[in-house]
JSON list of C-alpha atoms in Angstrom, two decimals:
[
{"chain": "A", "resi": 1, "resn": "MET", "atom": "CA", "xyz": [66.91, 70.00, 146.58]},
{"chain": "A", "resi": 2, "resn": "LEU", "atom": "CA", "xyz": [64.36, 66.99, 147.09]},
{"chain": "A", "resi": 3, "resn": "LEU", "atom": "CA", "xyz": [66.09, 63.90, 148.47]},
{"chain": "A", "resi": 4, "resn": "LEU", "atom": "CA", "xyz": [64.82, 60.86, 149.88]},
{"chain": "A", "resi": 5, "resn": "ALA", "atom": "CA", "xyz": [65.87, 58.90, 152.48]},
{"chain": "A", "resi": 6, "resn": "LEU", "atom": "CA", "xyz": [65.81, 55.05, 153.58]},
{"chain": "A", "resi": 7, "resn": "ASP", "atom": "CA", "xyz": [66.98, 53.38, 156.91]},
{"chain": "A", "resi": 8, "resn": "THR", "atom": "CA", "xyz": [66.17, 49.72, 157.17]},
{"chain": "A", "resi": 9, "resn": "ALA", "atom": "CA", "xyz": [69.25, 49.23, 159.33]},
{"chain": "A", "resi": 10, "resn": "THR", "atom": "CA", "xyz": [68.00, 49.13, 161.99]},
{"chain": "A", "resi": 11, "resn": "PRO", "atom": "CA", "xyz": [63.86, 47.44, 163.39]},
{"chain": "A", "resi": 12, "resn": "ALA", "atom": "CA", "xyz": [62.81, 51.07, 162.50]},
{"chain": "A", "resi": 13, "resn": "VAL", "atom": "CA", "xyz": [62.27, 50.97, 158.54]},
{"chain": "A", "resi": 14, "resn": "THR", "atom": "CA", "xyz": [61.75, 54.93, 158.08]},
{"chain": "A", "resi": 15, "resn": "ALA", "atom": "CA", "xyz": [61.43, 57.10, 154.69]},
{"chain": "A", "resi": 16, "resn": "ALA", "atom": "CA", "xyz": [62.06, 61.14, 154.40]},
{"chain": "A", "resi": 17, "resn": "LEU", "atom": "CA", "xyz": [61.66, 63.98, 151.71]},
{"chain": "A", "resi": 18, "resn": "HIS", "atom": "CA", "xyz": [63.76, 66.92, 151.87]},
{"chain": "A", "resi": 19, "resn": "ASP", "atom": "CA", "xyz": [63.29, 69.55, 149.83]},
{"chain": "A", "resi": 20, "resn": "GLY", "atom": "CA", "xyz": [67.54, 71.24, 151.81]},
{"chain": "A", "resi": 21, "resn": "ASP", "atom": "CA", "xyz": [65.94, 73.27, 154.25]},
{"chain": "A", "resi": 22, "resn": "ASP", "atom": "CA", "xyz": [63.58, 70.52, 155.49]},
{"chain": "A", "resi": 23, "resn": "VAL", "atom": "CA", "xyz": [61.97, 67.71, 155.98]},
{"chain": "A", "resi": 24, "resn": "LEU", "atom": "CA", "xyz": [58.84, 67.49, 153.63]},
{"chain": "A", "resi": 25, "resn": "ALA", "atom": "CA", "xyz": [57.27, 64.15, 155.34]},
{"chain": "A", "resi": 26, "resn": "GLU", "atom": "CA", "xyz": [58.56, 61.42, 157.54]},
{"chain": "A", "resi": 27, "resn": "SER", "atom": "CA", "xyz": [57.45, 57.85, 157.95]},
{"chain": "A", "resi": 28, "resn": "THR", "atom": "CA", "xyz": [58.31, 55.32, 160.89]},
{"chain": "A", "resi": 29, "resn": "ARG", "atom": "CA", "xyz": [57.69, 52.21, 161.32]},
{"chain": "A", "resi": 30, "resn": "VAL", "atom": "CA", "xyz": [59.61, 49.69, 163.42]},
{"chain": "A", "resi": 31, "resn": "ASP", "atom": "CA", "xyz": [59.31, 46.31, 162.89]},
{"chain": "A", "resi": 32, "resn": "ALA", "atom": "CA", "xyz": [62.18, 44.09, 162.48]},
{"chain": "A", "resi": 33, "resn": "ARG", "atom": "CA", "xyz": [60.29, 40.84, 160.11]},
{"chain": "A", "resi": 34, "resn": "ARG", "atom": "CA", "xyz": [58.85, 43.59, 157.83]},
{"chain": "A", "resi": 35, "resn": "HIS", "atom": "CA", "xyz": [61.13, 45.52, 156.52]},
{"chain": "A", "resi": 36, "resn": "GLY", "atom": "CA", "xyz": [60.24, 44.30, 152.93]},
{"chain": "A", "resi": 37, "resn": "GLU", "atom": "CA", "xyz": [57.07, 44.40, 152.63]},
{"chain": "A", "resi": 38, "resn": "LEU", "atom": "CA", "xyz": [56.91, 48.20, 154.72]},
{"chain": "A", "resi": 39, "resn": "LEU", "atom": "CA", "xyz": [59.82, 50.19, 152.86]},
{"chain": "A", "resi": 40, "resn": "LEU", "atom": "CA", "xyz": [58.19, 50.85, 149.81]},
{"chain": "A", "resi": 41, "resn": "PRO", "atom": "CA", "xyz": [54.52, 52.13, 150.49]},
{"chain": "A", "resi": 42, "resn": "ALA", "atom": "CA", "xyz": [56.76, 54.26, 153.10]},
{"chain": "A", "resi": 43, "resn": "VAL", "atom": "CA", "xyz": [58.47, 55.69, 150.50]},
{"chain": "A", "resi": 44, "resn": "HIS", "atom": "CA", "xyz": [54.52, 56.37, 148.55]},
{"chain": "A", "resi": 45, "resn": "ARG", "atom": "CA", "xyz": [53.48, 57.86, 152.21]},
{"chain": "A", "resi": 46, "resn": "VAL", "atom": "CA", "xyz": [55.73, 60.35, 152.45]},
{"chain": "A", "resi": 47, "resn": "LEU", "atom": "CA", "xyz": [55.25, 61.09, 148.74]},
{"chain": "A", "resi": 48, "resn": "GLY", "atom": "CA", "xyz": [51.97, 61.16, 149.32]},
{"chain": "A", "resi": 49, "resn": "GLU", "atom": "CA", "xyz": [51.65, 63.86, 152.05]},
{"chain": "A", "resi": 50, "resn": "ALA", "atom": "CA", "xyz": [54.79, 66.53, 150.60]},
{"chain": "A", "resi": 51, "resn": "GLY", "atom": "CA", "xyz": [52.45, 66.64, 147.48]},
{"chain": "A", "resi": 52, "resn": "ARG", "atom": "CA", "xyz": [55.59, 65.05, 145.06]},
{"chain": "A", "resi": 53, "resn": "ARG", "atom": "CA", "xyz": [56.20, 62.49, 142.37]},
{"chain": "A", "resi": 54, "resn": "LEU", "atom": "CA", "xyz": [59.50, 60.28, 142.55]},
{"chain": "A", "resi": 55, "resn": "PRO", "atom": "CA", "xyz": [60.49, 61.34, 139.77]},
{"chain": "A", "resi": 56, "resn": "ASP", "atom": "CA", "xyz": [60.84, 65.20, 141.46]},
{"chain": "A", "resi": 57, "resn": "VAL", "atom": "CA", "xyz": [63.07, 62.84, 144.20]},
{"chain": "A", "resi": 58, "resn": "THR", "atom": "CA", "xyz": [66.61, 65.20, 142.97]},
{"chain": "A", "resi": 59, "resn": "GLY", "atom": "CA", "xyz": [69.29, 62.38, 145.82]},
{"chain": "A", "resi": 60, "resn": "ILE", "atom": "CA", "xyz": [68.75, 59.47, 147.73]},
{"chain": "A", "resi": 61, "resn": "VAL", "atom": "CA", "xyz": [69.90, 58.89, 151.38]},
{"chain": "A", "resi": 62, "resn": "VAL", "atom": "CA", "xyz": [70.34, 55.30, 152.37]},
{"chain": "A", "resi": 63, "resn": "GLY", "atom": "CA", "xyz": [71.78, 54.03, 155.99]},
{"chain": "A", "resi": 64, "resn": "VAL", "atom": "CA", "xyz": [75.08, 52.06, 154.95]},
{"chain": "A", "resi": 65, "resn": "GLY", "atom": "CA", "xyz": [74.19, 50.35, 158.76]},
{"chain": "A", "resi": 66, "resn": "PRO", "atom": "CA", "xyz": [75.54, 49.11, 160.63]},
{"chain": "A", "resi": 67, "resn": "GLY", "atom": "CA", "xyz": [72.96, 46.23, 160.69]},
{"chain": "A", "resi": 68, "resn": "PRO", "atom": "CA", "xyz": [71.97, 42.87, 160.73]},
{"chain": "A", "resi": 69, "resn": "TYR", "atom": "CA", "xyz": [72.33, 41.64, 156.68]},
{"chain": "A", "resi": 70, "resn": "THR", "atom": "CA", "xyz": [68.25, 40.83, 155.31]},
{"chain": "A", "resi": 71, "resn": "GLY", "atom": "CA", "xyz": [67.26, 43.89, 157.37]},
{"chain": "A", "resi": 72, "resn": "LEU", "atom": "CA", "xyz": [70.40, 46.20, 155.97]},
{"chain": "A", "resi": 73, "resn": "ARG", "atom": "CA", "xyz": [70.06, 45.14, 152.34]},
{"chain": "A", "resi": 74, "resn": "VAL", "atom": "CA", "xyz": [66.40, 45.95, 151.38]},
{"chain": "A", "resi": 75, "resn": "GLY", "atom": "CA", "xyz": [66.73, 49.56, 152.07]},
{"chain": "A", "resi": 76, "resn": "LEU", "atom": "CA", "xyz": [70.70, 49.44, 149.98]},
{"chain": "A", "resi": 77, "resn": "VAL", "atom": "CA", "xyz": [68.73, 47.81, 147.48]},
{"chain": "A", "resi": 78, "resn": "THR", "atom": "CA", "xyz": [65.86, 49.75, 147.23]},
{"chain": "A", "resi": 79, "resn": "ALA", "atom": "CA", "xyz": [67.94, 53.07, 147.60]},
{"chain": "A", "resi": 80, "resn": "ALA", "atom": "CA", "xyz": [70.14, 51.48, 144.78]},
{"chain": "A", "resi": 81, "resn": "THR", "atom": "CA", "xyz": [67.41, 50.74, 142.21]},
{"chain": "A", "resi": 82, "resn": "PHE", "atom": "CA", "xyz": [65.93, 53.81, 142.78]},
{"chain": "A", "resi": 83, "resn": "GLY", "atom": "CA", "xyz": [68.84, 55.83, 141.78]},
{"chain": "A", "resi": 84, "resn": "ALA", "atom": "CA", "xyz": [69.56, 54.01, 138.45]},
{"chain": "A", "resi": 85, "resn": "ALA", "atom": "CA", "xyz": [65.87, 54.94, 138.37]},
{"chain": "A", "resi": 86, "resn": "LEU", "atom": "CA", "xyz": [65.70, 58.45, 138.68]},
{"chain": "A", "resi": 87, "resn": "ASP", "atom": "CA", "xyz": [69.91, 58.64, 137.51]},
{"chain": "A", "resi": 88, "resn": "VAL", "atom": "CA", "xyz": [70.41, 60.83, 140.25]},
{"chain": "A", "resi": 89, "resn": "PRO", "atom": "CA", "xyz": [72.89, 60.81, 143.56]},
{"chain": "A", "resi": 90, "resn": "VAL", "atom": "CA", "xyz": [72.93, 58.03, 145.97]},
{"chain": "A", "resi": 91, "resn": "TYR", "atom": "CA", "xyz": [75.13, 58.91, 148.84]},
{"chain": "A", "resi": 92, "resn": "GLY", "atom": "CA", "xyz": [75.59, 56.83, 151.61]},
{"chain": "A", "resi": 93, "resn": "LEU", "atom": "CA", "xyz": [76.01, 57.76, 155.29]},
{"chain": "A", "resi": 94, "resn": "CYS", "atom": "CA", "xyz": [75.79, 55.83, 158.63]},
{"chain": "A", "resi": 95, "resn": "SER", "atom": "CA", "xyz": [72.76, 54.67, 160.55]},
{"chain": "A", "resi": 96, "resn": "LEU", "atom": "CA", "xyz": [75.24, 55.94, 163.77]},
{"chain": "A", "resi": 97, "resn": "ASP", "atom": "CA", "xyz": [75.41, 59.03, 162.42]},
{"chain": "A", "resi": 98, "resn": "GLY", "atom": "CA", "xyz": [71.41, 59.96, 161.94]},
{"chain": "A", "resi": 99, "resn": "ILE", "atom": "CA", "xyz": [70.74, 58.67, 165.85]},
{"chain": "A", "resi": 100, "resn": "ALA", "atom": "CA", "xyz": [73.42, 61.04, 166.28]},
{"chain": "A", "resi": 101, "resn": "HIS", "atom": "CA", "xyz": [71.71, 64.12, 164.50]},
{"chain": "A", "resi": 102, "resn": "ALA", "atom": "CA", "xyz": [68.82, 63.23, 165.59]},
{"chain": "A", "resi": 103, "resn": "ALA", "atom": "CA", "xyz": [70.08, 63.01, 169.14]},
{"chain": "A", "resi": 104, "resn": "GLY", "atom": "CA", "xyz": [71.66, 66.38, 169.07]},
{"chain": "A", "resi": 105, "resn": "ARG", "atom": "CA", "xyz": [68.32, 68.00, 167.54]},
{"chain": "A", "resi": 106, "resn": "ALA", "atom": "CA", "xyz": [67.36, 66.79, 171.03]},
{"chain": "A", "resi": 107, "resn": "GLY", "atom": "CA", "xyz": [70.31, 68.99, 173.09]},
{"chain": "A", "resi": 108, "resn": "LEU", "atom": "CA", "xyz": [72.93, 66.13, 173.01]},
{"chain": "A", "resi": 109, "resn": "THR", "atom": "CA", "xyz": [75.71, 68.16, 173.27]},
{"chain": "A", "resi": 110, "resn": "GLY", "atom": "CA", "xyz": [78.38, 65.44, 173.39]},
{"chain": "A", "resi": 111, "resn": "PRO", "atom": "CA", "xyz": [80.97, 63.51, 174.43]},
{"chain": "A", "resi": 112, "resn": "PHE", "atom": "CA", "xyz": [78.34, 60.68, 173.70]},
{"chain": "A", "resi": 113, "resn": "VAL", "atom": "CA", "xyz": [78.14, 57.48, 171.76]},
{"chain": "A", "resi": 114, "resn": "VAL", "atom": "CA", "xyz": [75.60, 55.65, 169.83]},
{"chain": "A", "resi": 115, "resn": "ALA", "atom": "CA", "xyz": [74.72, 52.13, 170.12]},
{"chain": "A", "resi": 116, "resn": "THR", "atom": "CA", "xyz": [72.22, 50.16, 168.38]},
{"chain": "A", "resi": 117, "resn": "ASP", "atom": "CA", "xyz": [70.52, 46.30, 169.45]},
{"chain": "A", "resi": 118, "resn": "ALA", "atom": "CA", "xyz": [73.36, 44.05, 167.03]},
{"chain": "A", "resi": 119, "resn": "ARG", "atom": "CA", "xyz": [71.34, 40.65, 168.59]},
{"chain": "A", "resi": 120, "resn": "ARG", "atom": "CA", "xyz": [73.32, 38.23, 170.03]},
{"chain": "A", "resi": 121, "resn": "LYS", "atom": "CA", "xyz": [74.27, 39.88, 173.23]},
{"chain": "A", "resi": 122, "resn": "GLU", "atom": "CA", "xyz": [76.01, 42.56, 170.49]},
{"chain": "A", "resi": 123, "resn": "VAL", "atom": "CA", "xyz": [75.54, 45.93, 169.88]},
{"chain": "A", "resi": 124, "resn": "TYR", "atom": "CA", "xyz": [76.72, 48.19, 167.10]},
{"chain": "A", "resi": 125, "resn": "TRP", "atom": "CA", "xyz": [78.31, 51.22, 168.79]},
{"chain": "A", "resi": 126, "resn": "ALA", "atom": "CA", "xyz": [80.44, 54.29, 167.88]},
{"chain": "A", "resi": 127, "resn": "ARG", "atom": "CA", "xyz": [81.42, 57.38, 170.32]},
{"chain": "A", "resi": 128, "resn": "TYR", "atom": "CA", "xyz": [81.52, 61.07, 168.58]},
{"chain": "A", "resi": 129, "resn": "ASP", "atom": "CA", "xyz": [82.57, 64.13, 169.98]},
{"chain": "A", "resi": 130, "resn": "SER", "atom": "CA", "xyz": [79.72, 65.82, 169.05]},
{"chain": "A", "resi": 131, "resn": "PRO", "atom": "CA", "xyz": [76.71, 65.42, 166.27]},
{"chain": "A", "resi": 132, "resn": "ARG", "atom": "CA", "xyz": [78.70, 65.88, 163.63]},
{"chain": "A", "resi": 133, "resn": "SER", "atom": "CA", "xyz": [81.58, 64.01, 164.12]},
{"chain": "A", "resi": 134, "resn": "ARG", "atom": "CA", "xyz": [82.10, 60.60, 164.84]},
{"chain": "A", "resi": 135, "resn": "VAL", "atom": "CA", "xyz": [85.56, 59.47, 166.46]},
{"chain": "A", "resi": 136, "resn": "THR", "atom": "CA", "xyz": [85.72, 55.81, 166.30]},
{"chain": "A", "resi": 137, "resn": "GLU", "atom": "CA", "xyz": [84.92, 54.11, 163.10]},
{"chain": "A", "resi": 138, "resn": "PRO", "atom": "CA", "xyz": [81.70, 51.72, 164.31]},
{"chain": "A", "resi": 139, "resn": "ALA", "atom": "CA", "xyz": [81.68, 49.08, 165.70]},
{"chain": "A", "resi": 140, "resn": "VAL", "atom": "CA", "xyz": [80.18, 45.39, 166.93]},
{"chain": "A", "resi": 141, "resn": "ASP", "atom": "CA", "xyz": [80.94, 44.42, 171.05]},
{"chain": "A", "resi": 142, "resn": "ARG", "atom": "CA", "xyz": [79.40, 42.75, 173.56]},
{"chain": "A", "resi": 143, "resn": "PRO", "atom": "CA", "xyz": [78.42, 45.72, 175.91]},
{"chain": "A", "resi": 144, "resn": "ALA", "atom": "CA", "xyz": [81.33, 44.29, 179.09]},
{"chain": "A", "resi": 145, "resn": "ASP", "atom": "CA", "xyz": [84.00, 44.27, 176.61]},
{"chain": "A", "resi": 146, "resn": "ILE", "atom": "CA", "xyz": [83.08, 48.45, 176.30]},
{"chain": "A", "resi": 147, "resn": "ALA", "atom": "CA", "xyz": [81.92, 49.56, 178.89]},
{"chain": "A", "resi": 148, "resn": "GLU", "atom": "CA", "xyz": [84.90, 50.77, 180.88]},
{"chain": "A", "resi": 149, "resn": "ARG", "atom": "CA", "xyz": [86.14, 52.54, 177.73]},
{"chain": "A", "resi": 150, "resn": "LEU", "atom": "CA", "xyz": [82.93, 54.31, 177.31]},
{"chain": "A", "resi": 151, "resn": "ARG", "atom": "CA", "xyz": [82.30, 55.27, 181.48]},
{"chain": "A", "resi": 152, "resn": "GLY", "atom": "CA", "xyz": [81.21, 57.81, 182.06]},
{"chain": "A", "resi": 153, "resn": "LEU", "atom": "CA", "xyz": [79.63, 58.58, 178.64]},
{"chain": "A", "resi": 154, "resn": "PRO", "atom": "CA", "xyz": [75.59, 59.47, 178.03]},
{"chain": "A", "resi": 155, "resn": "ALA", "atom": "CA", "xyz": [74.81, 56.70, 175.32]},
{"chain": "A", "resi": 156, "resn": "VAL", "atom": "CA", "xyz": [72.26, 56.75, 172.75]},
{"chain": "A", "resi": 157, "resn": "GLY", "atom": "CA", "xyz": [69.92, 54.51, 170.43]},
{"chain": "A", "resi": 158, "resn": "ALA", "atom": "CA", "xyz": [68.33, 51.24, 171.50]},
{"chain": "A", "resi": 159, "resn": "GLY", "atom": "CA", "xyz": [71.30, 49.83, 172.64]},
{"chain": "A", "resi": 160, "resn": "ALA", "atom": "CA", "xyz": [71.33, 51.30, 175.22]},
{"chain": "A", "resi": 161, "resn": "LEU", "atom": "CA", "xyz": [68.11, 51.64, 176.41]},
{"chain": "A", "resi": 162, "resn": "LEU", "atom": "CA", "xyz": [68.61, 47.88, 176.47]},
{"chain": "A", "resi": 163, "resn": "TYR", "atom": "CA", "xyz": [72.21, 47.30, 177.94]},
{"chain": "A", "resi": 164, "resn": "PRO", "atom": "CA", "xyz": [71.90, 50.24, 180.45]},
{"chain": "A", "resi": 165, "resn": "GLU", "atom": "CA", "xyz": [74.24, 48.86, 183.13]},
{"chain": "A", "resi": 166, "resn": "HIS", "atom": "CA", "xyz": [77.01, 48.91, 180.36]},
{"chain": "A", "resi": 167, "resn": "LEU", "atom": "CA", "xyz": [76.03, 51.38, 178.26]},
{"chain": "A", "resi": 168, "resn": "GLY", "atom": "CA", "xyz": [75.80, 54.73, 181.21]},
{"chain": "A", "resi": 169, "resn": "GLU", "atom": "CA", "xyz": [73.21, 56.94, 181.24]},
{"chain": "A", "resi": 170, "resn": "VAL", "atom": "CA", "xyz": [70.64, 57.79, 178.91]},
{"chain": "A", "resi": 171, "resn": "PRO", "atom": "CA", "xyz": [69.49, 60.90, 179.18]},
{"chain": "A", "resi": 172, "resn": "PRO", "atom": "CA", "xyz": [65.35, 61.87, 178.15]},
{"chain": "A", "resi": 173, "resn": "GLY", "atom": "CA", "xyz": [63.75, 62.48, 174.90]},
{"chain": "A", "resi": 174, "resn": "MET", "atom": "CA", "xyz": [66.92, 60.78, 172.76]},
{"chain": "A", "resi": 175, "resn": "PRO", "atom": "CA", "xyz": [65.94, 59.21, 170.65]},
{"chain": "A", "resi": 176, "resn": "GLU", "atom": "CA", "xyz": [65.69, 55.69, 171.00]},
{"chain": "A", "resi": 177, "resn": "HIS", "atom": "CA", "xyz": [66.09, 54.52, 166.92]},
{"chain": "A", "resi": 178, "resn": "GLN", "atom": "CA", "xyz": [66.31, 55.74, 163.00]},
{"chain": "A", "resi": 179, "resn": "SER", "atom": "CA", "xyz": [64.32, 58.59, 161.21]},
{"chain": "A", "resi": 180, "resn": "ALA", "atom": "CA", "xyz": [64.72, 58.73, 158.20]},
{"chain": "A", "resi": 181, "resn": "GLY", "atom": "CA", "xyz": [64.60, 62.59, 158.62]},
{"chain": "A", "resi": 182, "resn": "ALA", "atom": "CA", "xyz": [67.12, 63.50, 160.63]},
{"chain": "A", "resi": 183, "resn": "LEU", "atom": "CA", "xyz": [69.51, 61.49, 158.49]},
{"chain": "A", "resi": 184, "resn": "ALA", "atom": "CA", "xyz": [68.11, 63.44, 155.72]},
{"chain": "A", "resi": 185, "resn": "ALA", "atom": "CA", "xyz": [69.32, 66.56, 157.23]},
{"chain": "A", "resi": 186, "resn": "LEU", "atom": "CA", "xyz": [72.43, 65.44, 157.43]},
{"chain": "A", "resi": 187, "resn": "ALA", "atom": "CA", "xyz": [73.07, 64.80, 154.39]},
{"chain": "A", "resi": 188, "resn": "ALA", "atom": "CA", "xyz": [71.37, 68.31, 153.43]},
{"chain": "A", "resi": 189, "resn": "GLU", "atom": "CA", "xyz": [73.83, 69.99, 155.70]},
{"chain": "A", "resi": 190, "resn": "LYS", "atom": "CA", "xyz": [77.09, 68.35, 154.14]},
{"chain": "A", "resi": 191, "resn": "LEU", "atom": "CA", "xyz": [75.45, 68.60, 150.23]},
{"chain": "A", "resi": 192, "resn": "ALA", "atom": "CA", "xyz": [75.39, 72.91, 151.06]},
{"chain": "A", "resi": 193, "resn": "ALA", "atom": "CA", "xyz": [78.45, 72.16, 152.80]},
{"chain": "A", "resi": 194, "resn": "GLY", "atom": "CA", "xyz": [79.90, 70.79, 149.77]},
{"chain": "A", "resi": 195, "resn": "GLU", "atom": "CA", "xyz": [81.06, 67.81, 150.76]},
{"chain": "A", "resi": 196, "resn": "THR", "atom": "CA", "xyz": [81.04, 64.26, 149.05]},
{"chain": "A", "resi": 197, "resn": "VAL", "atom": "CA", "xyz": [81.90, 60.84, 148.33]},
{"chain": "A", "resi": 198, "resn": "GLU", "atom": "CA", "xyz": [85.00, 61.85, 147.44]},
{"chain": "A", "resi": 199, "resn": "SER", "atom": "CA", "xyz": [85.73, 63.95, 150.03]},
{"chain": "A", "resi": 200, "resn": "GLY", "atom": "CA", "xyz": [84.79, 61.65, 151.72]},
{"chain": "A", "resi": 201, "resn": "GLY", "atom": "CA", "xyz": [81.57, 63.25, 153.46]},
{"chain": "A", "resi": 202, "resn": "PHE", "atom": "CA", "xyz": [79.49, 60.54, 152.20]},
{"chain": "A", "resi": 203, "resn": "LEU", "atom": "CA", "xyz": [79.89, 56.51, 152.39]},
{"chain": "A", "resi": 204, "resn": "PRO", "atom": "CA", "xyz": [79.93, 54.19, 148.93]},
{"chain": "A", "resi": 205, "resn": "ASP", "atom": "CA", "xyz": [76.75, 52.49, 149.20]},
{"chain": "A", "resi": 206, "resn": "ARG", "atom": "CA", "xyz": [77.72, 49.75, 150.06]},
{"chain": "A", "resi": 207, "resn": "PRO", "atom": "CA", "xyz": [76.27, 47.57, 153.26]},
{"chain": "A", "resi": 208, "resn": "LEU", "atom": "CA", "xyz": [78.25, 47.79, 156.62]},
{"chain": "A", "resi": 209, "resn": "TYR", "atom": "CA", "xyz": [77.62, 44.55, 158.28]},
{"chain": "A", "resi": 210, "resn": "LEU", "atom": "CA", "xyz": [80.68, 43.71, 160.95]},
{"chain": "A", "resi": 211, "resn": "ARG", "atom": "CA", "xyz": [80.28, 40.50, 161.05]},
{"chain": "A", "resi": 212, "resn": "ARG", "atom": "CA", "xyz": [79.00, 37.48, 158.99]},
{"chain": "A", "resi": 213, "resn": "PRO", "atom": "CA", "xyz": [75.52, 36.61, 158.30]},
{"chain": "A", "resi": 214, "resn": "ASP", "atom": "CA", "xyz": [73.64, 34.22, 160.50]},
{"chain": "A", "resi": 215, "resn": "ALA", "atom": "CA", "xyz": [73.43, 31.34, 157.35]},
{"chain": "A", "resi": 216, "resn": "LYS", "atom": "CA", "xyz": [76.45, 29.93, 156.35]},
{"chain": "A", "resi": 217, "resn": "VAL", "atom": "CA", "xyz": [76.86, 26.72, 153.36]},
{"chain": "A", "resi": 218, "resn": "PRO", "atom": "CA", "xyz": [76.66, 23.33, 155.76]},
{"chain": "A", "resi": 219, "resn": "ALA", "atom": "CA", "xyz": [80.05, 21.76, 156.06]},
{"chain": "A", "resi": 220, "resn": "ASN", "atom": "CA", "xyz": [81.27, 17.67, 155.04]},
{"chain": "A", "resi": 221, "resn": "TYR", "atom": "CA", "xyz": [77.51, 17.45, 153.50]},
{"chain": "A", "resi": 222, "resn": "LYS", "atom": "CA", "xyz": [76.33, 15.08, 151.74]},
{"chain": "A", "resi": 223, "resn": "VAL", "atom": "CA", "xyz": [76.46, 15.78, 147.60]},
{"chain": "A", "resi": 224, "resn": "VAL", "atom": "CA", "xyz": [73.33, 14.23, 146.11]},
{"chain": "A", "resi": 225, "resn": "THR", "atom": "CA", "xyz": [73.15, 15.91, 142.81]},
{"chain": "A", "resi": 226, "resn": "PRO", "atom": "CA", "xyz": [74.93, 13.17, 140.00]},
{"chain": "A", "resi": 227, "resn": "SER", "atom": "CA", "xyz": [78.86, 12.70, 139.64]}
]
C-alpha cells in the first residue's frame, strides 16, 4: 500500500505519503491564497523525500471539506486527476476527521469539538465522542450560536483558536491546521479494517461546501449582445 493524501480545505496546503504503517513524508504550507500554486510542488516534495515515484501510489486520499469553495476544489480536482491517470481509487474523508485524528495522536480522547475558520465570522465544526467517532454532521455556524450546545467541551483547530470565548479551551499541543499525514493514517486504519465507500467508511470524492460560493451571477444585469 502507498497512499498519497492531499487536503486544501483549510489554509494548510498539505500532502503526505503513507505506506499502510507509517507516514513516509509530509509537506504542509499554510497559505490561504496559494492552494493551486503550492499543492503540486508539495506532492513532488513528498515523493522525493520518500524515494518513491507517482506510479508507485496505490490510492489517493483527499479531504473533501467542509471548506471555502476555491481552495477546496484544488485538492479535489488534483486527487481526481491523479486517480484517473494512475487508475487507482480515490478515498474521500471529511477534513474535520483528519484534524480529530491528529488530536487523538496528540493525546486527546473525547468528547471534543473540531472547528476550522469558515470566514464571514463563522466556523466549520463537528462534535466527536472520540478521535475516530464523529457524532454530528459537519456544519457551518457563527460561534456564538453554537456556544451553549458545546459548553464544557475542549475544542481544537484554527476556528477554536479564533473564538475561544465561544468554543471552549484548546488543550496544549493540539493541532491548529490540517495534516495530510493524519488524514492518510486515518485512511490506512479504515482500509485495514475493511471499510469502503460502499460501507460508509469513506465519502465520495465530491466537495462538502455547506454553503453557496461567494461569486454570484449579478441580478438584473444589462444584456449587451445583439438580439
